Amino acid sequence: SNKPRKKKKKRKTKKNSAGETVEDNDLEDIDSLLERIEDPRLAPQSQGGITADTRPLLYVEHRNLNPENELKRYFGARAVLGDQRPRQRQRQYVRSMWLTAPKNTWPRYSKTGITMQLLDTRRGMQHFTFEHHREYQQVQFKFLDAVESMDPNNIVLLLQMNPYHVDSLLQLSDVCRMQEDQEMARDLIERALYSLECAFHPVFSLTSGTCRLDYRRPENRAFFLALFKHLMFLEKRGCPRTALEFCKLILSLDPENDPLCVLLLIDFLSLRAREYTFLTRLFQEWESHRNLSQLPNFAFSVPLAYFFLSQQEERPELERGQARERAARLIQLALIMFPSVLMPLLDHCSVQPDARVASHPFFGLNAQISQSPALNQLTSLYVGRTHALWKDPAVMAWLEPHVHEVLHMVEAQDTLVQEAEHKRKIRYQSAPRNIYRHIILSEMKEATAALPLEVTSQPVMGFDPLPPLDSIVSYTRPERTSHPSNESTLSLFFRSLLPNFNLQGDIRHDGDDEAGAAQDLNQGVNRLMAAMRDMLANIQFQEPPRDDNPEGDGDWD
């Protein structure tokens, strides 16, 4: 009778927002449960595929930052997750992140020396900045030395000691991408985002659209670049909706200056993700103060978005008619303002124009030759990036009559044609630095070939391409001791190619005997040959072939 009575275990139950009792066995689909208990005021659901206009323009949804959610919509949860159940994934007890999901293969995270500080609050906007502590600054100096050595192995060694050094992750990701190792390149970018998100300030918000980062501060640039490279990988992976959300996030960090010029990309991602209403709303709200119609990508993509809206049968006929009229008016204005886009676009789409269009000088070769180099870069970037969206036969059938209508206006010497020609001559004299930075990061062959010599002649580093000329530097790298007066012209030449190269080695102080001079010459030549071998190997980024069986096992009879 004194034995303790065994208590019967009660089955745990939980209640959701609707007051319904949900047992543990019913909690397998975590994502669907989270969507049910989400506050509808924070994330209003769209009706009929139209984004709710009550939300801010650059509103970012957390769930849209996860590419798995987009892939689940395309292929289903079972195809994306396989046999791995959500409950099993939750047992890993990893820190939950919005930008990327930590992986078990990553090194254990520890504080890196990066923090985020709130600088001030002005006009409802909170201005933040990343800061590097002293230990992180020392790692940064070692990284710069590794970059100057032009040997990726030095960056690998640095990452082994500091696995979450952001600039090393960005630079090594570029090396892996050049070696066609896309999986590793993407993994390194995700690890960089994880490292930066761990340093977020408690009040820094990804979704509010009121948090700002100044690109002029070198500590902040890694976050911009990591986000941009990540969205490029997402787009190639087939997740344009997720990439669009990251693009909105980058734009919200500094919408006035747009340091990576994501306005040249956001229209393409909107069309690919079929977010036509967002693109037309962006154009309507920003055209008055940003002159988006003066960018070739918006001039052509917005009427294309209106055309796609007019083809949606679930919309009322009145809305479809209005979208059709706007598309017709805007595409004609785009063809008048940027006639050099048409022929390269048709060429990329493998469409042969009729004789009247092909022979007319307004759309001919003269339209491309007469325009400024800056405008040529913008048009080449747009055609190279978005030509696949125009290949639809329905789109070409819609475009054709408007091209002929523009030719009628040209032959009638319409004032719109003359005004557009005047604008092209006055504007687009030179592209701002952020457009060059965007073209370099995008790696579009058509646009990269049109970059000016002052950009292509200077070294461009993946961790900081074309830094701003008015950078706000918080700490500087200590100067390295050198002896330029004792260097020969040949040594200075190779030092310009290889900053760590030293032809003379240690300066001799024990006389000028011939044996010592011959030894110095021999050592200098050996250093020269070694430096040249390193430079060629690093340019090609490939290892020499190994002979796994040096003694050989073949028959040489």
XYZ file of C-alpha atoms in Angstrom:
557
model
C 0.000 0.000 0.000
C 3.020 2.289 0.492
C 4.213 1.851 -3.073
C 3.959 5.042 -5.104
C 1.157 4.849 -7.558
C 2.296 5.156 -11.211
C 0.954 8.291 -12.777
C -0.682 7.889 -16.097
C 1.056 10.005 -18.744
C -1.239 12.537 -20.282
C -1.160 13.076 -23.956
C 0.097 16.557 -24.704
C -2.263 18.767 -26.603
C -1.887 22.192 -28.094
C -4.364 24.774 -29.175
C -4.083 26.861 -32.256
C -5.393 30.385 -32.825
C -8.844 29.109 -33.710
C -9.128 27.304 -30.374
C -8.992 23.850 -31.925
C -7.133 21.111 -30.058
C -4.215 19.718 -32.029
C -2.371 16.596 -30.921
C 1.348 15.931 -31.367
C 0.632 13.419 -34.088
C -1.011 16.151 -36.137
C 1.956 18.528 -35.981
C 3.955 16.986 -38.793
C 3.446 19.808 -41.228
C 5.025 22.680 -39.308
C 4.926 25.081 -42.231
C 1.171 24.811 -42.723
C 0.573 25.302 -39.005
C 2.697 28.443 -38.966
C 0.773 29.837 -41.901
C -2.508 29.232 -40.067
C -1.488 31.046 -36.887
C 0.133 33.972 -38.715
C -1.306 37.351 -37.825
C -3.324 38.406 -40.871
C -2.649 42.065 -40.090
C 1.087 41.530 -40.534
C 0.798 39.508 -43.720
C -2.502 40.130 -45.475
C -3.346 37.421 -47.946
C -3.684 38.360 -51.583
C -6.986 37.871 -53.339
C -7.008 36.461 -56.851
C -3.256 36.664 -57.156
C -3.236 40.470 -56.714
C -0.931 41.859 -54.063
C -2.801 43.827 -51.412
C -2.205 47.552 -51.943
C -2.365 48.291 -48.215
C 1.119 46.908 -47.628
C 4.246 49.040 -48.180
C 5.758 48.731 -51.648
C 8.993 47.129 -50.436
C 7.292 44.936 -47.836
C 9.296 41.726 -47.337
C 7.633 38.532 -46.148
C 9.733 36.144 -44.093
C 8.228 33.064 -45.655
C 9.121 34.298 -49.141
C 12.803 34.410 -48.167
C 12.870 30.622 -47.915
C 13.400 28.950 -51.320
C 11.995 25.667 -49.976
C 8.556 27.244 -49.733
C 8.663 28.202 -53.408
C 9.937 24.795 -54.465
C 7.143 23.156 -52.432
C 4.572 25.157 -54.404
C 6.090 23.951 -57.662
C 6.850 20.309 -56.858
C 5.149 19.490 -53.550
C 6.619 19.063 -50.068
C 7.450 15.382 -50.540
C 9.531 16.035 -53.655
C 11.493 18.802 -51.890
C 11.978 17.215 -48.463
C 12.009 13.571 -49.523
C 11.464 11.121 -46.685
C 12.781 13.578 -44.092
C 9.897 14.606 -41.853
C 9.664 18.152 -40.497
C 9.583 16.918 -36.882
C 12.927 15.210 -37.346
C 14.435 18.390 -38.721
C 13.336 20.344 -35.678
C 15.370 18.097 -33.353
C 18.686 19.524 -34.551
C 18.285 22.536 -32.235
C 19.994 24.918 -34.636
C 19.472 28.635 -34.408
C 16.525 29.708 -36.532
C 17.374 32.216 -39.253
C 15.386 34.104 -41.863
C 17.965 34.558 -44.631
C 19.330 31.028 -44.791
C 19.042 27.700 -43.012
C 22.209 26.544 -41.156
C 23.594 23.202 -42.306
C 25.078 20.370 -40.288
C 28.116 20.368 -42.564
C 29.099 23.895 -41.535
C 31.713 24.503 -38.818
C 30.452 25.283 -35.351
C 29.615 28.978 -35.117
C 31.313 31.205 -32.587
C 31.405 34.983 -32.316
C 33.478 36.383 -35.182
C 34.033 39.949 -34.005
C 31.281 41.532 -36.149
C 28.526 43.498 -34.435
C 25.794 45.854 -35.612
C 25.181 49.245 -34.056
C 22.272 51.666 -34.327
C 23.706 55.020 -35.430
C 20.628 57.231 -35.325
C 16.984 57.558 -36.265
C 15.995 60.222 -38.789
C 12.517 60.818 -40.250
C 11.315 57.430 -39.108
C 14.297 55.600 -40.631
C 16.768 53.702 -38.461
C 20.369 53.848 -39.689
C 22.579 50.902 -38.731
C 26.147 49.884 -39.444
C 28.242 46.769 -39.003
C 31.400 47.142 -36.904
C 34.601 45.093 -36.901
C 36.236 44.494 -33.526
C 39.999 44.457 -33.169
C 40.371 40.678 -33.581
C 38.261 40.747 -36.759
C 40.349 43.622 -38.123
C 43.485 41.480 -37.741
C 41.812 38.685 -39.720
C 40.795 41.254 -42.336
C 44.427 42.341 -42.744
C 45.481 38.717 -43.243
C 42.738 38.329 -45.833
C 44.029 41.327 -47.801
C 47.489 39.780 -47.755
C 46.011 36.517 -49.059
C 44.251 38.359 -51.881
C 47.449 40.120 -52.894
C 49.270 36.786 -53.018
C 46.879 35.783 -55.864
C 46.749 32.260 -54.426
C 43.274 30.954 -53.480
C 44.904 28.379 -51.217
C 45.880 31.170 -48.841
C 42.205 32.133 -48.508
C 41.334 28.490 -47.858
C 43.923 28.352 -45.070
C 42.520 31.551 -43.587
C 38.997 30.115 -43.625
C 40.169 26.984 -41.853
C 41.211 29.187 -38.933
C 38.287 31.635 -39.273
C 35.423 29.725 -40.929
C 32.971 32.640 -40.781
C 35.136 35.464 -42.114
C 32.706 37.095 -44.539
C 35.033 38.611 -47.166
C 36.973 35.346 -47.439
C 33.711 33.481 -48.037
C 32.675 35.950 -50.751
C 36.038 35.814 -52.535
C 36.367 32.032 -52.368
C 32.818 31.688 -53.667
C 33.871 33.503 -56.838
C 36.830 31.154 -57.211
C 34.568 28.101 -56.878
C 32.148 29.547 -59.410
C 34.971 30.031 -61.908
C 35.895 26.386 -61.378
C 32.252 25.378 -62.148
C 31.648 24.259 -58.553
C 28.281 25.986 -58.221
C 27.182 24.006 -55.175
C 30.192 25.004 -53.098
C 29.997 28.606 -54.322
C 26.374 28.847 -53.205
C 27.140 27.182 -49.868
C 29.866 29.737 -49.089
C 27.489 32.639 -49.802
C 24.862 31.144 -47.510
C 27.451 30.759 -44.773
C 28.401 34.431 -45.169
C 24.738 35.451 -44.811
C 24.431 33.290 -41.705
C 27.484 34.939 -40.164
C 26.113 38.422 -40.821
C 22.607 37.608 -39.601
C 24.027 36.343 -36.312
C 25.427 39.853 -35.794
C 22.111 41.684 -36.347
C 21.061 44.375 -33.906
C 18.007 43.377 -31.812
C 15.817 46.050 -33.441
C 17.120 45.568 -36.991
C 14.178 44.387 -39.098
C 14.290 42.753 -42.510
C 10.618 43.323 -43.229
C 9.769 46.814 -41.982
C 11.504 48.660 -44.827
C 12.663 51.371 -42.397
C 16.187 50.057 -41.676
C 19.049 51.596 -43.633
C 22.684 50.653 -44.245
C 25.232 53.016 -45.792
C 27.182 51.354 -48.617
C 29.971 53.895 -48.220
C 31.055 52.090 -45.047
C 33.238 49.092 -46.032
C 31.837 47.015 -43.165
C 28.325 47.193 -44.680
C 29.238 46.243 -48.247
C 29.627 42.543 -47.518
C 25.934 42.323 -46.576
C 24.808 43.974 -49.829
C 27.084 41.765 -51.930
C 26.158 38.542 -50.124
C 22.455 39.261 -50.644
C 23.000 40.049 -54.335
C 25.076 36.947 -55.017
C 22.554 34.835 -53.117
C 19.612 36.083 -55.178
C 21.560 35.390 -58.394
C 22.002 31.779 -57.286
C 18.301 31.599 -56.392
C 17.283 32.847 -59.833
C 19.491 30.276 -61.552
C 18.104 27.605 -59.243
C 14.593 28.346 -60.491
C 13.283 30.350 -57.512
C 12.451 33.766 -59.029
C 9.856 34.622 -56.356
C 12.393 34.149 -53.579
C 15.004 36.071 -55.568
C 12.524 38.932 -55.978
C 12.031 39.089 -52.218
C 15.792 39.373 -51.687
C 15.916 42.046 -54.388
C 13.270 44.053 -52.529
C 15.306 43.614 -49.340
C 18.459 45.016 -50.954
C 16.521 47.965 -52.355
C 14.947 48.709 -48.965
C 18.388 49.006 -47.313
C 19.242 52.102 -49.390
C 16.452 52.957 -51.870
C 17.712 56.473 -52.566
C 21.236 55.559 -53.715
C 20.658 51.910 -54.735
C 24.406 51.078 -54.588
C 24.066 47.784 -56.507
C 21.460 49.251 -58.893
C 18.976 46.429 -58.360
C 16.399 48.564 -60.179
C 17.987 47.145 -63.339
C 17.095 43.645 -62.129
C 13.836 43.919 -60.205
C 11.661 44.135 -63.334
C 13.118 40.897 -64.731
C 12.540 39.028 -61.469
C 8.987 40.391 -61.236
C 8.177 39.134 -64.729
C 9.760 35.748 -64.095
C 7.868 35.382 -60.812
C 4.661 36.604 -62.531
C 4.344 39.412 -59.997
C 2.977 41.765 -62.649
C 0.936 43.869 -60.226
C 3.976 44.601 -58.084
C 5.950 45.781 -61.130
C 3.192 48.080 -62.365
C 2.683 49.456 -58.849
C 6.412 50.131 -58.487
C 6.342 52.012 -61.795
C 3.293 54.073 -60.839
C 4.599 55.086 -57.401
C 8.222 55.788 -58.330
C 7.967 57.182 -61.855
C 7.279 60.727 -60.682
C 10.452 61.066 -58.589
C 12.771 58.398 -60.049
C 12.021 58.659 -63.805
C 11.926 54.890 -64.209
C 10.743 55.234 -67.822
C 14.199 56.583 -68.691
C 15.671 53.142 -67.957
C 15.298 50.765 -70.931
C 14.420 47.837 -68.687
C 11.396 49.595 -67.153
C 10.393 51.168 -70.475
C 9.955 47.691 -72.013
C 9.143 45.469 -69.023
C 6.227 47.520 -67.678
C 4.187 47.359 -70.913
C 5.019 43.650 -71.090
C 3.616 43.257 -67.560
C 0.439 45.102 -68.573
C 0.129 42.802 -71.586
C 0.350 39.716 -69.380
C -2.267 41.215 -67.036
C -4.589 41.754 -70.004
C -4.285 38.038 -70.845
C -5.497 36.852 -67.420
C -9.027 35.617 -67.998
C -9.944 35.640 -64.292
C -9.785 39.451 -64.284
C -12.810 41.600 -65.091
C -13.072 42.683 -68.712
C -12.784 46.345 -67.737
C -9.411 45.793 -66.012
C -8.161 43.741 -68.940
C -9.138 46.479 -71.375
C -7.369 49.159 -69.319
C -4.233 47.001 -69.091
C -4.341 46.465 -72.868
C -4.513 50.217 -73.531
C -1.671 51.012 -71.134
C 0.482 48.284 -72.658
C -0.064 49.687 -76.168
C 0.760 53.251 -75.163
C 3.846 52.375 -73.118
C 5.382 49.960 -75.653
C 5.149 52.614 -78.358
C 6.850 55.158 -76.098
C 9.574 52.578 -75.326
C 10.206 51.891 -79.018
C 10.411 55.623 -79.725
C 12.760 56.303 -76.817
C 14.993 53.244 -77.236
C 14.840 52.085 -80.889
C 18.178 50.268 -80.543
C 16.544 47.553 -78.412
C 14.284 46.086 -81.101
C 16.714 44.496 -83.575
C 19.011 42.824 -80.971
C 15.895 41.608 -79.138
C 14.472 40.021 -82.293
C 17.861 38.542 -83.085
C 18.095 36.877 -79.641
C 14.561 35.546 -80.097
C 15.444 34.155 -83.561
C 12.694 36.257 -85.155
C 13.173 37.699 -88.638
C 11.489 41.109 -89.015
C 9.656 42.002 -92.210
C 11.398 43.946 -94.954
C 9.952 47.319 -93.957
C 11.229 47.102 -90.391
C 14.574 45.537 -91.311
C 15.407 48.198 -93.900
C 14.179 51.228 -91.959
C 17.054 53.370 -90.578
C 15.152 54.178 -87.369
C 15.515 50.604 -86.098
C 18.593 49.717 -88.150
C 22.266 49.529 -87.291
C 22.519 53.302 -87.097
C 20.286 53.294 -84.015
C 22.902 51.256 -82.145
C 25.965 53.063 -83.475
C 24.655 56.561 -82.807
C 23.761 55.999 -79.150
C 26.171 56.758 -76.300
C 28.255 53.992 -74.674
C 26.350 54.405 -71.397
C 23.008 53.792 -73.117
C 24.515 50.893 -75.040
C 25.420 49.243 -71.726
C 21.846 49.548 -70.430
C 20.219 48.229 -73.607
C 22.711 45.365 -73.920
C 22.118 44.390 -70.304
C 18.344 44.333 -70.775
C 18.370 42.362 -74.020
C 20.854 39.819 -72.726
C 18.925 39.265 -69.499
C 15.261 39.294 -70.559
C 15.134 38.177 -74.199
C 13.721 34.773 -73.180
C 10.576 36.497 -71.837
C 9.833 37.907 -75.297
C 10.018 34.596 -77.181
C 6.361 33.810 -76.585
C 4.557 33.892 -79.982
C 1.658 35.780 -78.363
C 4.090 38.491 -77.218
C 5.602 38.814 -80.688
C 2.148 38.996 -82.270
C 1.287 41.816 -79.838
C 4.564 43.659 -80.492
C 4.407 43.653 -84.315
C 1.566 46.144 -84.952
C 3.040 48.600 -82.449
C 6.383 48.543 -84.274
C 4.595 49.501 -87.508
C 2.650 52.201 -85.696
C 5.926 53.709 -84.458
C 7.283 53.700 -88.016
C 4.211 55.673 -89.104
C 4.954 58.242 -86.386
C 8.598 58.441 -87.477
C 7.698 59.002 -91.114
C 5.140 61.639 -90.095
C 7.881 63.415 -88.069
C 5.916 63.265 -84.852
C 7.125 65.591 -82.086
C 7.485 62.633 -79.695
C 10.161 61.138 -81.946
C 12.124 64.383 -82.077
C 11.883 64.895 -78.316
C 13.121 61.350 -77.652
C 16.093 61.865 -79.944
C 16.958 65.076 -78.106
C 16.738 63.318 -74.726
C 19.048 60.528 -75.890
C 21.699 63.037 -76.908
C 21.570 65.049 -73.682
C 21.187 62.192 -71.203
C 23.221 58.996 -70.876
C 26.538 60.818 -71.251
C 28.188 58.578 -68.669
C 26.867 55.850 -66.426
C 27.104 56.230 -62.621
C 29.379 53.942 -60.669
C 26.567 51.787 -59.286
C 25.534 50.749 -62.823
C 29.106 49.629 -63.569
C 29.068 47.715 -60.282
C 25.808 46.023 -61.241
C 27.082 45.006 -64.682
C 30.237 43.503 -63.173
C 28.258 41.510 -60.602
C 25.686 40.347 -63.168
C 28.363 39.024 -65.557
C 26.222 39.512 -68.662
C 28.511 39.116 -71.653
C 26.663 41.668 -73.781
C 26.921 44.408 -71.140
C 30.400 43.534 -69.851
C 31.819 43.917 -73.350
C 30.506 47.504 -73.444
C 32.208 48.606 -70.198
C 34.597 51.547 -70.620
C 38.351 51.174 -70.395
C 38.634 53.033 -67.084
C 36.542 50.280 -65.478
C 38.028 47.209 -67.176
C 41.624 48.363 -66.696
C 41.453 48.431 -62.885
C 41.440 45.291 -60.713
C 37.982 44.220 -59.557
C 37.727 42.138 -56.397
C 34.706 39.975 -55.717
C 34.521 41.041 -52.077
C 34.408 44.779 -52.964
C 33.888 45.600 -56.667
C 34.349 49.273 -57.546
C 34.288 50.708 -54.008
C 32.656 54.159 -53.681
C 34.969 57.103 -54.142
C 33.589 58.747 -50.986
C 34.020 55.771 -48.653
C 33.695 56.285 -44.900
C 36.725 54.435 -43.509
C 36.660 53.537 -39.819
C 40.032 51.753 -39.684
C 42.973 51.473 -42.060
C 45.409 48.744 -42.872
C 48.907 49.310 -41.474
C 51.505 50.165 -44.072
C 53.981 47.460 -45.023
C 57.691 48.226 -45.005
C 59.391 48.202 -48.419
C 62.684 49.286 -49.973
C 61.791 50.758 -53.374
C 65.167 52.517 -53.785
C 67.013 49.192 -53.918
C 64.725 47.618 -56.515
C 65.479 47.339 -60.192
C 63.103 48.263 -63.010
C 62.406 44.598 -63.698
C 61.576 44.009 -60.041
C 59.190 46.989 -59.991
C 57.467 45.667 -63.118
C 56.807 42.253 -61.600
C 55.826 43.830 -58.295
C 53.056 45.651 -60.216
C 51.797 42.217 -61.280
C 52.555 40.404 -58.014
C 52.622 42.722 -54.982
C 54.502 40.193 -52.811
C 57.178 39.465 -55.397
C 60.791 40.329 -54.476
C 63.415 39.763 -57.121
C 66.429 40.723 -55.049
C 65.553 38.899 -51.841
C 67.622 39.869 -48.822
C 70.060 42.720 -49.499
C 73.649 41.597 -49.153
C 76.065 43.602 -47.009
C 79.187 41.415 -47.171
C 81.022 42.758 -50.203
C 80.653 42.592 -53.962
C 82.503 39.390 -54.694
C 81.590 37.615 -57.905
C 80.374 34.454 -56.165
C 77.887 36.443 -54.112
C 76.681 38.345 -57.173
C 76.225 35.127 -59.123
C 74.315 33.614 -56.196
C 72.055 36.674 -55.977
C 71.355 36.498 -59.695
C 70.596 32.794 -59.495
C 68.197 33.317 -56.574
C 66.522 36.228 -58.361
C 65.920 34.159 -61.481
C 64.524 31.306 -59.392
C 62.147 33.686 -57.611
C 61.096 35.148 -60.935
C 60.291 31.750 -62.423
C 58.417 30.698 -59.286
C 56.401 33.906 -59.334
C 55.510 33.462 -62.988
C 54.426 29.880 -62.382
C 52.217 30.990 -59.488
C 50.665 33.768 -61.564
C 49.830 31.480 -64.490
C 48.454 28.804 -62.181
C 46.243 31.304 -60.386
C 44.916 32.780 -63.613
C 43.803 29.358 -64.796
C 42.655 28.223 -61.335
C 43.440 24.605 -62.015
C 45.861 22.119 -60.565
C 48.447 20.363 -62.708
C 47.432 16.823 -63.639
C 48.658 14.221 -61.218
C 50.153 10.915 -62.184
C 48.501 8.473 -59.827
C 50.792 5.665 -60.978
C 54.221 7.158 -61.710
C 55.924 3.837 -62.307
C 53.318 2.851 -64.866
C 51.750 -0.506 -65.477
C 51.482 -0.486 -69.257
C 53.403 -2.650 -71.700
C 56.139 -0.853 -73.637
C 57.374 -3.811 -75.651
